[in-house]
C-alpha atoms as one frame of an Amber mdcrd trajectory, in Angstrom:
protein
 -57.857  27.404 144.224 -54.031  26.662 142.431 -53.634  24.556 140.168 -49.827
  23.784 139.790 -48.235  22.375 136.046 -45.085  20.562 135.993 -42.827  19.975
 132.742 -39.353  18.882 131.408 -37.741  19.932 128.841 -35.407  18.406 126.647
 -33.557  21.575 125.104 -33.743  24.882 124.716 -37.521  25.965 123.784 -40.356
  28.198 122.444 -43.039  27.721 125.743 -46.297  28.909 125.174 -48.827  27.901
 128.124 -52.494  28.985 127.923 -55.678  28.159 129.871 -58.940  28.225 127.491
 -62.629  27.259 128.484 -64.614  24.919 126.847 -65.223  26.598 123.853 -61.352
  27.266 123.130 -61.891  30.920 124.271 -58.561  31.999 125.860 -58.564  32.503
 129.188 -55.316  33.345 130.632 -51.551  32.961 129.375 -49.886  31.251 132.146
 -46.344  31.639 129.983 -45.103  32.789 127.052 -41.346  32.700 126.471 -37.890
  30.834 125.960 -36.891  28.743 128.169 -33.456  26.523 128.705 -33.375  22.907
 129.193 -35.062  21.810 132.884 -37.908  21.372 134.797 -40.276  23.729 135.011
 -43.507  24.463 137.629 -46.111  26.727 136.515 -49.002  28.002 139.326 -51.877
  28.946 138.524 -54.806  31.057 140.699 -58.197  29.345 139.509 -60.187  31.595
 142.682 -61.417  34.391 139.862 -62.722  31.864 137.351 -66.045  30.486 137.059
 -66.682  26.881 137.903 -66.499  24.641 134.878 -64.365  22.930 132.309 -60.997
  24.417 130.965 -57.908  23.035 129.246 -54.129  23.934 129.466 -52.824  24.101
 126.255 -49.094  23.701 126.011 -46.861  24.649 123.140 -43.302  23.366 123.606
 -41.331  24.180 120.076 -43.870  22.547 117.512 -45.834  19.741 119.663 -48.281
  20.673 121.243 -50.271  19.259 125.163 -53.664  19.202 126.428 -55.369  18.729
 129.597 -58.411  18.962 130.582 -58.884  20.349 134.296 -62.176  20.445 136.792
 -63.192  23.867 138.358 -65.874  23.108 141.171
């Protein structure tokens, strides 16, 4: 039950990475921290958390990413 998150980035950044539920509770900071120009893998252990709906929320500088991931 790991779910893995890949990213690239451009220049040197402000990463914030957080898992929330459905009803934008946060969950779990998966990172939180500067981070050079590269790619990047994140892992995360999904075996503790109920079975539903969550989204990783991504904060790279001032934009922002969602997805939406599947617990069964």
């Amino acid at each position: 039950d790991h779910l893995s998150i890949s990213y690239n980035i451009i220049s040197n950044s402000t990463i914030k990475i957080e898992l929330v539920n459905a009803i934008g509770e946060k969950v779990k900071v998966i990172y939180s921290g500067k981070r050079s120009q590269g790619s990047y893998q994140e892992e995360i252990n999904m075996s503790l958390l109920a079975s539903g709906m969550y989204i990783v929320r991504m904060r790279i500088g001032n934009q922002s990413v969602y997805q939406k991931v599947i617990k069964l």
